[in-house]
XYZ file of C-alpha atoms in Angstrom:
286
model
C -71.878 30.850 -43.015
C -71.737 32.779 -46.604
C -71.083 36.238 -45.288
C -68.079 34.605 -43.428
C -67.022 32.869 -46.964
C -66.989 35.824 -48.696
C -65.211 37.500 -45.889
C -62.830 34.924 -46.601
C -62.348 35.562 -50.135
C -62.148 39.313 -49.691
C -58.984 38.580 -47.549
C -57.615 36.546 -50.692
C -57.978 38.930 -53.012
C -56.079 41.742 -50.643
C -53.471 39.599 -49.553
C -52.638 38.546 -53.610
C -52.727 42.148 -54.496
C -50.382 43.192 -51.583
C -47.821 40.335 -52.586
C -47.699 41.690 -56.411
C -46.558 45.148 -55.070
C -44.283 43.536 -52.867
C -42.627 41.468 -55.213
C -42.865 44.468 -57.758
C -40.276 46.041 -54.665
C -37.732 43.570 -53.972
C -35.563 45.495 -56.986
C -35.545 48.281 -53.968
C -35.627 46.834 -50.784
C -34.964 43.884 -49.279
C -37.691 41.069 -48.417
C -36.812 41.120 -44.618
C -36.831 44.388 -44.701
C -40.384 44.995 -46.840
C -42.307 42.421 -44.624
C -41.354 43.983 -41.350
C -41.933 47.357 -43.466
C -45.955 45.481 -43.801
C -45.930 44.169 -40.095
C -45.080 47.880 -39.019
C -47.654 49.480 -40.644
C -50.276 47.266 -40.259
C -49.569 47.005 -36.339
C -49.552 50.755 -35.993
C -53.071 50.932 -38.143
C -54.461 48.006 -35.813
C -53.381 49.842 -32.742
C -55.336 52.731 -33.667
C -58.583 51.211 -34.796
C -58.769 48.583 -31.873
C -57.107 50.139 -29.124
C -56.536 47.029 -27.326
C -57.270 46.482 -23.622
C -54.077 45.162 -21.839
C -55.245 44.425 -18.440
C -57.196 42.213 -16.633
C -56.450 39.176 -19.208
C -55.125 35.823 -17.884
C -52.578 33.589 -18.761
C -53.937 31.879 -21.534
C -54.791 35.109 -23.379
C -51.354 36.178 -23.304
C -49.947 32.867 -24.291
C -52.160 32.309 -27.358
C -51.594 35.783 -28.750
C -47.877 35.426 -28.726
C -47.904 32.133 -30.445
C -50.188 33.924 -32.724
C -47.319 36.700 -33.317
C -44.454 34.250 -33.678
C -46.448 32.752 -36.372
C -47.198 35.712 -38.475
C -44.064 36.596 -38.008
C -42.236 33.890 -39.609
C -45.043 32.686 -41.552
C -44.722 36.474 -43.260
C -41.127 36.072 -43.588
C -40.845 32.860 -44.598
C -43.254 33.682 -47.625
C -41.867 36.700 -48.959
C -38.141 34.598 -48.532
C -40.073 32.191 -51.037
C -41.660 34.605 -53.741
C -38.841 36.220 -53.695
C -37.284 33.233 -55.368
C -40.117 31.741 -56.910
C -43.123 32.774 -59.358
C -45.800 34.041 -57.362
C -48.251 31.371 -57.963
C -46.225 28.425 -57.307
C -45.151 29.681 -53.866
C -48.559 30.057 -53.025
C -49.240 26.625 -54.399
C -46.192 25.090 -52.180
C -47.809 27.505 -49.217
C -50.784 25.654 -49.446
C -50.110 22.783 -48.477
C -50.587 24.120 -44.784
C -54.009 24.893 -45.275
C -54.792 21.714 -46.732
C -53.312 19.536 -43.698
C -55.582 21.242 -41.571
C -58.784 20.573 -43.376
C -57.538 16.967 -44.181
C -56.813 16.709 -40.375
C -60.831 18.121 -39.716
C -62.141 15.717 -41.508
C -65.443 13.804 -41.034
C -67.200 13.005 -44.116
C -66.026 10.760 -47.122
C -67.343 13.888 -49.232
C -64.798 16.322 -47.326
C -61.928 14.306 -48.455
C -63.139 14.283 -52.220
C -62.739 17.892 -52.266
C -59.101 18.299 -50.296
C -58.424 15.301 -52.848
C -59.408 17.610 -55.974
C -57.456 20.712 -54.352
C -54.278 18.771 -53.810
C -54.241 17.650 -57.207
C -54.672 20.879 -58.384
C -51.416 22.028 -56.329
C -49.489 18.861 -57.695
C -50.528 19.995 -61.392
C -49.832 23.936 -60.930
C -45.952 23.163 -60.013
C -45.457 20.121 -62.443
C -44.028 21.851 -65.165
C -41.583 23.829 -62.925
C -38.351 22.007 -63.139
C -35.885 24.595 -61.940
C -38.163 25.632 -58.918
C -34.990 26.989 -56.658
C -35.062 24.582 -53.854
C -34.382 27.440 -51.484
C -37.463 29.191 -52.230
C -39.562 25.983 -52.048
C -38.277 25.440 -48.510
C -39.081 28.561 -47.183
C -42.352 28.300 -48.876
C -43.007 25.164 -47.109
C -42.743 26.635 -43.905
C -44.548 29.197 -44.970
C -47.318 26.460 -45.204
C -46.807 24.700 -41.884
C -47.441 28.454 -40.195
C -50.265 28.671 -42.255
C -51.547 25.851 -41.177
C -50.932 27.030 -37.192
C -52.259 30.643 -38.229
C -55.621 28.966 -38.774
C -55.693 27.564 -35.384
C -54.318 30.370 -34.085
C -56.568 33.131 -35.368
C -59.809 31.205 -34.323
C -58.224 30.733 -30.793
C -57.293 34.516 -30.693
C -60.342 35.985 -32.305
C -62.878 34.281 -28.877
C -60.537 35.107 -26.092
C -59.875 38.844 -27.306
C -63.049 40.730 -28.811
C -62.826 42.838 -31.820
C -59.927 43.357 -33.678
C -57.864 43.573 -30.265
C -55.759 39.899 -30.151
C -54.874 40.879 -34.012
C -53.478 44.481 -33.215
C -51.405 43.237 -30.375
C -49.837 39.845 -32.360
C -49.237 42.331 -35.143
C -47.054 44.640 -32.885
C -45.491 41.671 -31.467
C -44.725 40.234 -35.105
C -43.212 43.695 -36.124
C -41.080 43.764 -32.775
C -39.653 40.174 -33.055
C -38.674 41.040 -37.211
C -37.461 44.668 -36.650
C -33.745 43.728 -35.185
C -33.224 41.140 -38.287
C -35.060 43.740 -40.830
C -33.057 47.007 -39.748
C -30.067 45.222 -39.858
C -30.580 43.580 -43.567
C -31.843 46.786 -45.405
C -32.062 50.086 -43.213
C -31.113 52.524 -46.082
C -33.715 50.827 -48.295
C -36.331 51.324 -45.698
C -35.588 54.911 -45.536
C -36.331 55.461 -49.150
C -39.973 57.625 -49.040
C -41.079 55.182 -51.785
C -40.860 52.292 -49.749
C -42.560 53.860 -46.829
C -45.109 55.060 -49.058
C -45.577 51.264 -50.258
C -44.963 49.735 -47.369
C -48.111 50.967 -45.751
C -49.591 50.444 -48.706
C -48.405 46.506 -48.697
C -49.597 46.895 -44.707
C -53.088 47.517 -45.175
C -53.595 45.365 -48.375
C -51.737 42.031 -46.787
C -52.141 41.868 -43.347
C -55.138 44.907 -42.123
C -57.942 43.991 -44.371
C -57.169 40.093 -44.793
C -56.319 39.249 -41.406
C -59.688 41.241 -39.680
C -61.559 39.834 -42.088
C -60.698 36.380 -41.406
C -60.350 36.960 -37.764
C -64.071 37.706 -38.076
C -64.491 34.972 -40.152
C -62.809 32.126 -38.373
C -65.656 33.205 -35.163
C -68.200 30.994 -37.237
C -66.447 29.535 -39.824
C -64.569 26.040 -39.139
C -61.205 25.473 -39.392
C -61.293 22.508 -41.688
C -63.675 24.750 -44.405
C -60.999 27.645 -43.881
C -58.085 25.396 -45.040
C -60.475 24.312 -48.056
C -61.880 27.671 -48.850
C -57.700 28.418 -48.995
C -57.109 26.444 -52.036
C -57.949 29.393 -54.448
C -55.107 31.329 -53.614
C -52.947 29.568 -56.051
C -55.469 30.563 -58.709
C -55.879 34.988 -56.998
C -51.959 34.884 -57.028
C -51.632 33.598 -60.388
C -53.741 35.995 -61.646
C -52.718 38.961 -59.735
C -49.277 37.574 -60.903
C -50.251 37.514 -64.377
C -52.140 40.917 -64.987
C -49.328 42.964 -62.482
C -46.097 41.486 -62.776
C -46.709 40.071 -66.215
C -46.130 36.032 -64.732
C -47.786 33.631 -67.049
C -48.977 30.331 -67.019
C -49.079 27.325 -68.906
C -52.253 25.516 -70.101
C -51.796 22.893 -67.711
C -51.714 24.979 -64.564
C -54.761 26.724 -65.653
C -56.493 23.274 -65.749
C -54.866 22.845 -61.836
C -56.441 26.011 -60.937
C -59.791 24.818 -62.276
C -59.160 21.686 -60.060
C -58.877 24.153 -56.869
C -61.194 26.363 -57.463
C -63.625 23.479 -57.981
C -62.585 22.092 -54.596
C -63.768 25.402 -52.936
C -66.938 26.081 -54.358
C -67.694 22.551 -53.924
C -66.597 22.535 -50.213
C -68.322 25.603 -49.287
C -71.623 24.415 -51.730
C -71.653 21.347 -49.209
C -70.938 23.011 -45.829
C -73.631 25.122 -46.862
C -76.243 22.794 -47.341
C -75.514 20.546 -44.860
C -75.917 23.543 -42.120
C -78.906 24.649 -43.916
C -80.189 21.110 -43.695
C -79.612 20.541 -39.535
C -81.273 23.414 -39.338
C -84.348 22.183 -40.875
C -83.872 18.683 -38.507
C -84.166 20.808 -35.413
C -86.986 23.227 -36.712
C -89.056 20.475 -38.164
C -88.226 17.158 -35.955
């Protein structure tokens, strides 16, 4: 359970980075155009390292990995649409919302709603002082969050029917595919710039290659309801990854909301942790 947490919070940390240098782009090149630039490279990377077997899958293993590649493609697209209008750390807030449904929805405990309780009041608190959020960018960021939220599902569903890194490489190619018609058509001489390409990868392996193994890996053990909690400090890696790269700051308030969701984590995880570690001892010692 805490290597797959920290697996977890690896992937944060990449994907936060990744966004900063996107967003640091979008002067250059535009934000259909960068994501499928990040779907591209990461699919061809994938490809290489997993070197997926095609035949002899059924059905079912064909129809959950291309509901997992419609959802990180629009889920990708819809969130860059939204940071592209709003600070980093507030779309991510918005964003999280997804995350949050799904651990709500898992539910068992009184205790587990005390701590998707303290993260959503964190998220309330980070965007309350944001009056001129552009109500574009919130949408998009909102379904940004309800992808999220099936990306979870998703992921977990992918990650036991194809082994390795194999379901991920192929719904990353099939991501890229679906984006590359919209993408070439809204920025192709901005893609061509060697800069971009240069970053693009860059963006690839950062956003999508290392967070999306890791929590493919992850999500094998981990359940989906702790995933969606674990989630709530990405307001608080954006922000910060905000703050020391593109210079985004924060007020005193939304530093207190980050405390709130960061709490809400550690707590979460603190509890899931014990809890196993206790059933453990039940069937050892009965």
């Amino acid at each position: 359970m805490k290597r797959a947490v920290w697996l977890v919070l690896a992937g944060i940390a990449s994907v936060q980075l990744g966004a900063t240098v996107a967003k640091d782009l979008f002067t250059q090149v535009e934000p259909t155009a960068l994501v499928w630039l990040r779907l591209t490279a990461s699919a061809v990377l994938l490809l290489l390292i997993a070197r997926p077997r095609l035949r002899g899958r059924s059905r079912q293993d064909w129809l959950v990995v291309a509901g997992f590649a419609s959802t990180l493609a629009l889920m990708n697209w819809a969130f860059y649409q939204s940071f592209a209008r709003l600070p980093l750390g507030v779309a991510v807030t918005i964003e999280l919302i997804g995350p949050l449904a799904v651990a709500l929805a898992g539910s068992r405990r009184p205790r587990d709603l005390i701590w998707v309780a303290l993260a959503a009041l964190g998220v309330v608190a980070l965007g309350w002082e944001r009056a001129d959020l552009d109500p574009l960018g919130v949408a998009f960021a909102l379904v940004a969050g309800g992808c999220w939220a099936a990306y979870i599902l998703l992921s977990a569903q992918t990650g036991r029917r194809w082994p390795g890194l194999e379901g991920l490489s192929v719904a990353s190619t099939g991501a890229a595919l679906l984006l590359a018609p919209f993408a070439l058509a809204s920025d192709l001489a901005g893609i061509l710039k060697p800069e971009v390409l240069a970053l693009g990868a860059l963006i690839g392996l950062l956003s999508s290659v290392i967070p999306y193994s890791l929590e493919l890996v992850a999500l094998r053990t981990l359940p989906a309801a702790l995933f969606g909690i674990l989630m709530s400090v990405e307001p608080a890696v954006a922000a910060l990854a905000a703050l020391l790269v593109l210079g985004e700051s924060l007020t005193g308030l939304q530093w207190l909301a980050i405390a709130c969701v960061v709490a809400a984590s550690a707590g979460a995880t603190r509890y899931a942790d014990s809890t196993r570690d206790r059933d453990t001892e039940l069937l050892e010692h009965p």
